[in-house]
Coordinates of C-alpha atoms in Angstrom, one line a residue:
M1251 CA 35.7 -13.4 12.4
P1252 CA 36.7 -11.2 15.4
I1253 CA 36.5 -12.6 18.9
P1254 CA 33.4 -11.5 20.8
S1255 CA 33.8 -9.2 23.7
S1256 CA 31.6 -8.3 26.7
N1257 CA 32.0 -4.5 26.2
P1258 CA 29.8 -2.9 23.5
L1259 CA 31.4 -1.1 20.6
I1260 CA 28.4 1.1 20.1
E1261 CA 25.4 1.7 22.3
L1262 CA 22.1 3.4 21.9
N1263 CA 20.3 4.5 25.1
H1264 CA 16.6 5.3 24.7
V1265 CA 17.1 7.1 21.4
S1266 CA 14.3 8.9 19.7
R1267 CA 14.3 11.1 16.6
S1268 CA 11.6 13.5 15.5
F1269 CA 11.5 15.8 12.4
S1270 CA 10.1 19.2 12.7
Q1271 CA 7.7 20.9 10.2
D1272 CA 6.8 24.5 9.7
H1273 CA 3.9 25.4 11.9
R1274 CA 3.0 21.7 12.3
P1275 CA 3.5 19.1 15.0
D1276 CA 6.8 17.2 15.0
V1277 CA 6.8 13.8 13.4
R1278 CA 8.4 11.1 15.5
V1279 CA 10.3 8.6 13.3
I1280 CA 12.3 6.7 15.9
D1281 CA 10.9 6.0 19.4
D1282 CA 12.8 4.9 22.5
C1283 CA 15.4 2.6 20.8
S1284 CA 18.1 0.9 23.0
L1285 CA 20.7 -1.3 21.3
K1286 CA 24.2 -2.6 21.9
I1287 CA 26.6 -3.9 19.2
Y1288 CA 29.5 -6.0 20.5
P1289 CA 32.8 -6.9 18.9
G1290 CA 32.6 -10.1 16.9
E1291 CA 28.9 -9.5 15.9
L1292 CA 27.3 -9.3 12.5
V1293 CA 23.9 -7.8 13.1
A1294 CA 21.1 -7.4 10.6
L1295 CA 18.3 -4.8 11.0
I1296 CA 15.2 -5.8 9.1
G1297 CA 11.9 -4.0 8.5
K1298 CA 9.8 -2.4 5.9
T1299 CA 10.5 0.8 4.0
G1300 CA 9.8 4.0 6.0
S1301 CA 10.2 2.4 9.4
G1302 CA 13.3 4.5 10.3
K1303 CA 16.1 2.0 9.8
S1304 CA 18.2 4.4 7.8
T1305 CA 17.6 7.2 10.2
L1306 CA 18.8 4.9 13.0
L1307 CA 22.0 4.1 11.1
R1308 CA 22.7 7.8 10.4
M1309 CA 22.4 8.6 14.1
M1310 CA 24.9 5.8 14.9
A1311 CA 27.3 7.2 12.3
G1312 CA 27.0 10.7 13.8
L1313 CA 25.5 12.2 10.6
I1314 CA 22.4 13.3 12.5
Q1315 CA 21.7 13.7 16.2
P1316 CA 18.9 12.1 18.2
T1317 CA 16.1 14.2 19.5
Q1318 CA 16.2 12.3 22.8
G1319 CA 18.6 9.7 24.2
Q1320 CA 22.3 9.2 23.5
V1321 CA 24.6 7.3 21.1
L1322 CA 27.9 6.1 22.5
Y1323 CA 30.9 4.7 20.7
Q1324 CA 33.3 2.8 23.0
G1325 CA 31.7 4.7 25.9
Q1326 CA 32.0 8.2 24.3
P1327 CA 29.1 10.3 23.0
V1328 CA 28.8 10.4 19.2
T1329 CA 28.1 14.0 18.2
Q1330 CA 29.8 13.9 14.7
P1331 CA 31.3 11.3 12.3
I1332 CA 34.1 9.4 14.0
P1333 CA 37.2 7.7 12.6
G1334 CA 36.4 4.2 13.9
L1335 CA 33.1 4.0 12.1
S1336 CA 32.3 3.8 8.3
M1337 CA 29.1 3.6 6.4
V1338 CA 28.2 2.0 3.0
F1339 CA 25.2 3.6 1.3
Q1340 CA 22.5 2.0 -0.9
D1341 CA 23.0 4.4 -3.8
F1342 CA 26.9 4.0 -4.0
A1343 CA 27.4 7.8 -3.4
L1344 CA 30.4 8.0 -5.8
L1345 CA 31.6 11.3 -7.3
P1346 CA 31.4 10.9 -11.1
W1347 CA 34.4 13.2 -11.8
L1348 CA 36.7 11.1 -9.6
S1349 CA 38.4 7.8 -10.5
V1350 CA 38.0 4.6 -8.5
L1351 CA 41.2 5.5 -6.7
G1352 CA 40.1 9.1 -6.1
N1353 CA 36.7 8.0 -4.7
V1354 CA 38.4 5.6 -2.3
E1355 CA 41.0 8.2 -1.2
L1356 CA 38.2 10.7 -0.6
G1357 CA 37.3 9.0 2.7
L1358 CA 40.8 9.4 3.9
E1359 CA 41.3 13.1 3.3
A1360 CA 39.8 14.2 6.6
L1361 CA 42.3 12.0 8.4
P1362 CA 45.9 12.9 9.3
Y1363 CA 47.6 10.8 6.6
K1364 CA 50.3 12.0 4.2
H1365 CA 49.6 11.6 0.5
H1366 CA 51.6 8.4 0.1
E1367 CA 49.9 6.8 3.2
R1368 CA 46.4 7.7 1.7
R1369 CA 47.4 6.2 -1.6
E1370 CA 48.7 3.0 0.0
K1371 CA 45.6 2.5 2.2
A1372 CA 43.3 3.2 -0.8
L1373 CA 45.1 0.7 -3.1
R1374 CA 45.0 -2.0 -0.4
A1375 CA 41.3 -1.5 0.1
I1376 CA 40.7 -1.6 -3.7
D1377 CA 42.7 -4.8 -3.9
M1378 CA 40.7 -6.3 -1.0
V1379 CA 37.3 -5.8 -2.7
G1380 CA 38.6 -7.3 -6.0
L1381 CA 38.9 -4.1 -8.1
D1382 CA 42.7 -4.2 -8.7
G1383 CA 43.3 -3.0 -12.2
F1384 CA 40.3 -0.5 -12.2
E1385 CA 42.0 2.2 -10.1
S1386 CA 41.9 4.7 -13.0
A1387 CA 38.4 3.8 -14.1
Y1388 CA 35.5 6.3 -13.6
P1389 CA 32.0 5.4 -12.2
K1390 CA 30.4 5.6 -15.6
E1391 CA 32.6 2.8 -16.8
L1392 CA 31.6 0.5 -13.9
S1393 CA 28.6 -1.9 -13.4
G1394 CA 26.4 -1.5 -10.3
G1395 CA 28.2 -4.3 -8.5
M1396 CA 31.6 -2.7 -9.2
C1397 CA 30.3 0.7 -8.0
Q1398 CA 29.2 -0.8 -4.8
R1399 CA 32.6 -2.4 -4.4
V1400 CA 34.1 1.1 -4.7
G1401 CA 31.8 2.2 -1.9
L1402 CA 32.9 -0.7 0.2
A1403 CA 36.6 -0.1 -0.5
R1404 CA 36.1 3.6 0.5
A1405 CA 34.5 2.5 3.8
L1406 CA 37.3 -0.1 4.5
A1407 CA 40.2 2.2 3.6
V1408 CA 39.9 4.1 6.9
D1409 CA 40.3 0.8 8.9
P1410 CA 37.0 1.1 10.7
T1411 CA 36.2 -0.8 13.8
I1412 CA 32.5 -1.0 12.9
L1413 CA 30.9 -1.0 9.5
L1414 CA 27.3 0.3 9.0
M1415 CA 25.7 -0.8 5.7
D1416 CA 22.4 0.7 4.5
E1417 CA 20.8 -1.9 2.1
P1418 CA 24.2 -2.3 0.4
F1419 CA 23.0 -5.0 -2.1
S1420 CA 19.4 -3.9 -2.8
A1421 CA 20.2 -1.9 -6.0
L1422 CA 22.0 -4.9 -7.5
D1423 CA 20.7 -7.9 -9.5
T1424 CA 20.4 -11.2 -7.7
L1425 CA 23.7 -12.8 -9.0
T1426 CA 25.7 -9.7 -8.4
S1427 CA 24.4 -9.2 -4.9
E1428 CA 25.1 -12.9 -4.0
N1429 CA 28.7 -12.5 -5.3
L1430 CA 29.3 -9.3 -3.4
R1431 CA 27.7 -10.7 -0.3
A1432 CA 30.0 -13.8 -0.4
D1433 CA 33.1 -11.6 -0.9
L1434 CA 32.1 -9.5 2.1
M1435 CA 31.6 -12.6 4.2
D1436 CA 35.1 -13.8 3.2
L1437 CA 36.6 -10.5 4.3
W1438 CA 34.7 -10.8 7.6
N1439 CA 35.5 -14.5 8.3
T1440 CA 39.2 -14.3 7.3
E1441 CA 39.9 -11.2 9.3
Q1442 CA 41.6 -9.3 6.4
T1443 CA 40.3 -6.0 7.8
N1444 CA 40.3 -4.2 11.1
L1445 CA 36.5 -4.7 11.5
S1446 CA 35.2 -5.8 14.8
A1447 CA 31.5 -5.6 14.0
I1448 CA 29.0 -5.0 11.2
L1449 CA 25.5 -3.7 11.4
M1450 CA 23.5 -4.1 8.1
V1451 CA 20.1 -2.8 7.2
T1452 CA 18.4 -5.2 4.7
H1453 CA 15.0 -5.9 3.2
S1454 CA 15.9 -9.5 2.4
I1455 CA 15.0 -12.1 5.1
E1456 CA 17.2 -14.7 3.4
E1457 CA 20.1 -12.3 3.3
A1458 CA 19.7 -11.5 7.0
A1459 CA 19.4 -15.2 7.8
L1460 CA 22.5 -16.1 5.8
M1461 CA 24.8 -13.4 7.1
A1462 CA 23.7 -12.3 10.6
D1463 CA 24.4 -13.8 14.0
R1464 CA 21.7 -11.5 15.4
I1465 CA 18.6 -10.1 13.7
L1466 CA 16.7 -7.1 15.0
V1467 CA 13.1 -6.8 13.7
F1468 CA 12.1 -3.2 13.3
S1469 CA 8.5 -2.0 13.4
A1470 CA 7.2 1.2 12.0
N1471 CA 5.1 4.3 12.9
P1472 CA 7.3 5.2 14.8
G1473 CA 10.3 2.9 14.4
R1474 CA 11.3 0.7 17.3
I1475 CA 13.1 -2.6 17.8
K1476 CA 10.3 -5.1 18.2
T1477 CA 12.1 -8.5 18.3
E1478 CA 15.7 -9.8 18.7
L1479 CA 16.8 -13.2 17.3
R1480 CA 20.1 -15.0 17.7
T1481 CA 21.7 -18.0 16.1
A1482 CA 24.8 -20.0 16.6
L1483 CA 24.8 -21.4 13.0
P1484 CA 28.4 -21.3 11.7
H1485 CA 29.6 -19.6 8.5
P1486 CA 29.4 -20.2 5.7
R1487 CA 25.7 -20.9 5.6
T1488 CA 23.7 -22.3 2.7
E1489 CA 20.0 -22.5 2.1
Q1490 CA 20.5 -26.3 1.4
D1491 CA 21.8 -26.9 4.9
P1492 CA 19.1 -28.8 6.9
A1493 CA 19.9 -26.6 9.9
F1494 CA 19.2 -23.4 8.0
Q1495 CA 15.4 -23.9 7.3
P1496 CA 14.4 -23.9 11.1
W1497 CA 16.4 -20.6 11.5
I1498 CA 14.8 -18.8 8.6
D1499 CA 11.4 -20.1 9.7
Q1500 CA 12.0 -18.6 13.1
V1501 CA 12.8 -15.2 11.4
Y1502 CA 9.6 -15.3 9.4
D1503 CA 7.6 -16.3 12.5
S1504 CA 9.0 -13.4 14.5
I1505 CA 8.3 -10.9 11.8
T1506 CA 4.8 -12.2 11.5
Q1507 CA 4.3 -12.0 15.3
A1508 CA 5.7 -8.4 15.3
A1509 CA 3.0 -7.5 12.8
Q1510 CA 0.4 -9.3 14.9
D1511 CA 1.4 -7.3 18.0
D1512 CA 0.1 -4.1 16.4
K1513 CA -3.4 -5.4 16.2
P1514 CA -6.1 -4.9 18.8
A1515 CA -6.2 -7.7 21.4
G1516 CA -8.2 -10.7 20.0
S1517 CA -8.4 -9.3 16.5
R1518 CA -7.1 -11.1 13.4
Y1519 CA -6.8 -7.8 11.5
K1520 CA -4.9 -4.5 11.7
V1521 CA -7.1 -1.5 12.3
I1522 CA -5.8 1.9 11.0
D1523 CA -6.6 5.5 11.5
L1524 CA -7.1 8.4 9.0
N1525 CA -3.4 9.4 9.0
Y1526 CA -1.9 5.9 8.8
R1527 CA 1.1 5.7 6.5
L1528 CA -0.5 3.4 3.8
P1529 CA 2.1 1.1 2.1
S1530 CA 2.9 2.0 -1.5
V1531 CA 1.4 -1.1 -3.2
S1532 CA -0.2 -1.2 -6.6
I1533 CA -3.5 -2.9 -7.5
S1534 CA -1.6 -5.4 -9.7
E1535 CA 0.6 -6.4 -6.8
L1536 CA -2.4 -6.9 -4.6
S1537 CA -4.3 -8.9 -7.2
G1538 CA -1.3 -10.9 -8.2
L1539 CA -0.5 -12.1 -4.6
I1540 CA -4.2 -13.0 -4.0
E1541 CA -4.2 -15.0 -7.2
A1542 CA -0.9 -16.7 -6.3
L1543 CA -2.3 -17.6 -2.9
N1544 CA -5.5 -19.0 -4.4
N1545 CA -3.5 -21.1 -6.9
H1546 CA -1.1 -22.4 -4.3
E1547 CA -0.9 -26.1 -3.5
D1548 CA -2.6 -25.7 -0.2
S1549 CA -4.7 -22.5 -0.8
H1550 CA -6.4 -22.7 2.6
K1551 CA -3.1 -22.1 4.5
T1552 CA 0.2 -21.2 3.0
D1553 CA 3.6 -21.1 4.8
L1554 CA 4.9 -17.6 4.6
S1555 CA 8.6 -18.4 4.2
V1556 CA 7.9 -21.0 1.4
F1557 CA 5.5 -18.7 -0.4
A1558 CA 8.0 -15.7 -0.2
E1559 CA 10.8 -17.9 -1.6
D1560 CA 8.5 -19.3 -4.4
M1561 CA 7.4 -15.7 -5.3
G1562 CA 10.9 -14.2 -5.0
L1563 CA 9.6 -11.5 -2.6
D1564 CA 11.8 -9.7 -0.1
V1565 CA 10.6 -8.5 3.2
D1566 CA 9.6 -5.1 1.9
D1567 CA 7.5 -6.4 -0.9
L1568 CA 6.0 -9.3 1.0
F1569 CA 5.0 -7.4 4.2
Q1570 CA 3.8 -4.3 2.5
I1571 CA 1.5 -6.3 0.2
T1572 CA 0.2 -8.6 3.0
E1573 CA -0.3 -5.6 5.3
V1574 CA -2.7 -4.0 2.8
L1575 CA -4.5 -7.3 2.1
E1576 CA -4.9 -7.8 5.9
I1577 CA -6.2 -4.3 6.4
L1578 CA -8.7 -5.0 3.7
R1579 CA -9.7 -8.3 5.3
L1580 CA -8.7 -10.3 2.2
I1581 CA -6.1 -12.4 4.2
Y1582 CA -4.8 -12.8 7.7
L1583 CA -1.5 -14.0 9.1
E1584 CA -1.3 -16.6 11.8
K1585 CA 1.8 -18.3 13.2
G1586 CA 3.9 -17.9 10.0
D1587 CA 1.1 -18.8 7.6
I1588 CA -1.0 -16.7 5.2
I1589 CA -4.7 -17.6 5.1
L1590 CA -7.2 -16.4 2.5
T1591 CA -10.4 -15.1 4.0
P1592 CA -13.8 -15.9 2.3
I1593 CA -13.8 -12.4 0.9
G1594 CA -10.2 -12.8 -0.3
R1595 CA -11.2 -16.1 -2.1
A1596 CA -14.2 -14.4 -3.6
F1597 CA -11.9 -11.6 -4.9
A1598 CA -9.5 -14.2 -6.4
D1599 CA -12.4 -16.0 -8.2
A1600 CA -14.2 -12.9 -9.4
D1601 CA -14.2 -11.2 -12.8
I1602 CA -12.8 -7.7 -13.3
L1603 CA -15.9 -5.8 -12.5
S1604 CA -16.8 -7.9 -9.5
R1605 CA -13.3 -7.4 -8.2
K1606 CA -13.8 -3.6 -8.3
T1607 CA -17.0 -3.9 -6.4
I1608 CA -15.4 -6.1 -3.6
F1609 CA -12.3 -3.8 -3.5
A1610 CA -14.5 -0.7 -3.2
Q1611 CA -16.5 -2.3 -0.3
Q1612 CA -13.4 -3.2 1.6
L1613 CA -11.7 0.1 1.0
S1614 CA -14.8 2.0 2.2
A1615 CA -15.1 -0.2 5.3
H1616 CA -11.5 -0.4 6.4
V1617 CA -9.4 2.5 5.1
P1618 CA -10.5 5.7 6.9
L1619 CA -8.7 8.1 4.5
I1620 CA -10.7 6.7 1.5
R1621 CA -13.9 7.0 3.5
H1622 CA -13.0 10.5 4.5
I1623 CA -12.3 11.7 1.0
R1624 CA -15.5 10.2 -0.3
R1625 CA -17.5 11.9 2.5
I1626 CA -16.0 15.3 1.9
L1627 CA -16.7 15.0 -1.8
E1628 CA -20.3 14.0 -1.1
D1629 CA -20.8 16.9 1.2
R1630 CA -19.5 19.5 -1.2
Y1631 CA -22.1 21.3 -3.4
N1632 CA -20.1 20.6 -6.5
Q1633 CA -18.9 17.2 -5.2
S1634 CA -15.2 18.0 -5.7
A1635 CA -12.2 19.2 -3.8
N1636 CA -8.5 19.9 -4.5
E1637 CA -6.0 17.3 -3.4
S1638 CA -4.2 20.1 -1.4
R1639 CA -7.1 20.1 1.1
F1640 CA -6.2 16.5 2.1
L1641 CA -2.5 17.0 1.9
V1642 CA -2.7 19.8 4.5
E1643 CA -4.8 17.5 6.8
L1644 CA -2.4 14.6 6.5
Q1645 CA 0.6 16.8 7.4
D1646 CA -0.7 17.2 10.9
S1647 CA 0.9 13.8 11.6
L1648 CA 3.0 13.0 8.6
T1649 CA 6.0 14.7 6.9
E1650 CA 5.2 16.5 3.6
E1651 CA 6.9 13.7 1.6
S1652 CA 5.0 10.9 3.5
A1653 CA 1.7 12.8 3.2
K1654 CA 2.1 13.1 -0.6
A1655 CA 3.0 9.4 -0.9
V1656 CA 0.0 8.3 1.2
L1657 CA -2.5 10.5 -0.7
T1658 CA -1.0 9.2 -4.0
I1659 CA -1.7 5.6 -3.1
A1660 CA -5.1 6.4 -1.7
I1661 CA -6.1 8.2 -5.0
D1662 CA -4.8 5.2 -7.0
W1663 CA -6.9 2.7 -5.0
G1664 CA -10.0 5.0 -5.0
R1665 CA -9.8 5.5 -8.7
Y1666 CA -9.5 1.8 -9.4
A1667 CA -12.5 1.1 -7.1
E1668 CA -14.4 3.9 -8.9
L1669 CA -15.1 5.7 -5.6
F1670 CA -13.9 9.0 -7.0
A1671 CA -12.1 10.5 -10.0
Y1672 CA -8.9 12.5 -10.2
N1673 CA -7.6 15.1 -12.7
V1674 CA -3.8 15.0 -12.5
N1675 CA -3.5 18.4 -14.3
T1676 CA -5.7 20.3 -11.8
G1677 CA -5.3 18.1 -8.7
L1678 CA -9.1 17.9 -8.5
L1679 CA -10.8 15.0 -6.9
S1680 CA -14.5 14.5 -7.7
L1681 CA -17.4 12.1 -7.8
E1682 CA -17.7 12.9 -11.5
D1683 CA -15.3 12.6 -14.3
P1684 CA -13.0 15.6 -13.8
D1685 CA -12.8 16.3 -17.5
S1686 CA -16.6 17.0 -17.5
I1687 CA -16.7 19.7 -14.8

């Protein structure tokens, strides 16, 4: 592991990022983020999907520019990709027509190396990540784990000082991700590379706790750093180590507290507005978690970290589902515990039809978009409206992509609750069966 230094490698000063839309207000994705990454640090950035974590990484890599603020690498402004910084992507980003060696050499072509130097560096990186013997193989011949090793080799081939990793293991199965994570930690701890720091975006709380010396909890709408946690736990770490459990409990507690901070003072529950970016959570996921809570050993109060481990949920799954359930007043979070409300317990114990009734009541009372759609339909003479009418409205404060995602989930919830019907072929929402009008 590199020796820590007092001078930051990379620094973000009050960075914000907005995305413009045609004839509509800009959408702010990142708001006033300040951050310093020092040599010798492995830092994890954790938060739910859509909070802006990947956007933050791309600004640090020089792939996009901040709307406000400044990104500095070793004291110099980052205005484009720079040689001392590499990035590993979630989706491997390999060119299918190039071999493993060709894909790894690709990252070196923009640098002033001769052919034999590129080849030597690429082969060394391939050997480091355990792919020696597969230099001539093509991506279609490789497993997901091997493809991600190619992406890691490509990033390491340029001898970066800092490595940015955007959910590098999320597309892999559990055993493969554990194996690749262990190999990366070996590279980091044995100093086989020129790396001085790693910043990794992850959805896995356990992954962050096992790997990182510092964890940054990222909130959403817009994205900002909410909490910073540090640990002096040595590597290698294991979940069986008695010292590890207090550390991971601290991470869960901090994430829970960050969610609590978004609530009105003195309120147990989150209050949302019409244009809130609803989490993409299915009815089966909501029902399944409520049932699991109700069947837990201590159903009155359930420890969040223990429950997440028992259910095999990562941070994205866990906090998206609990966020929706909390908005609907079916649960609330308190000091790292999940607590079923009386309504939540009634939902868990109800039959199918009674569940629909409870869900419809909670949707109408606490999700303004559902209430708005229902009111518009009731006010129309034919009690129907095209989905485009609501998409346009949502795009006043959401990107087109986000608006579509939000409306899709609202329609799914509303249809389940039988608050309105929807015809996918015409895009028509109605209070009647769309096939009958």
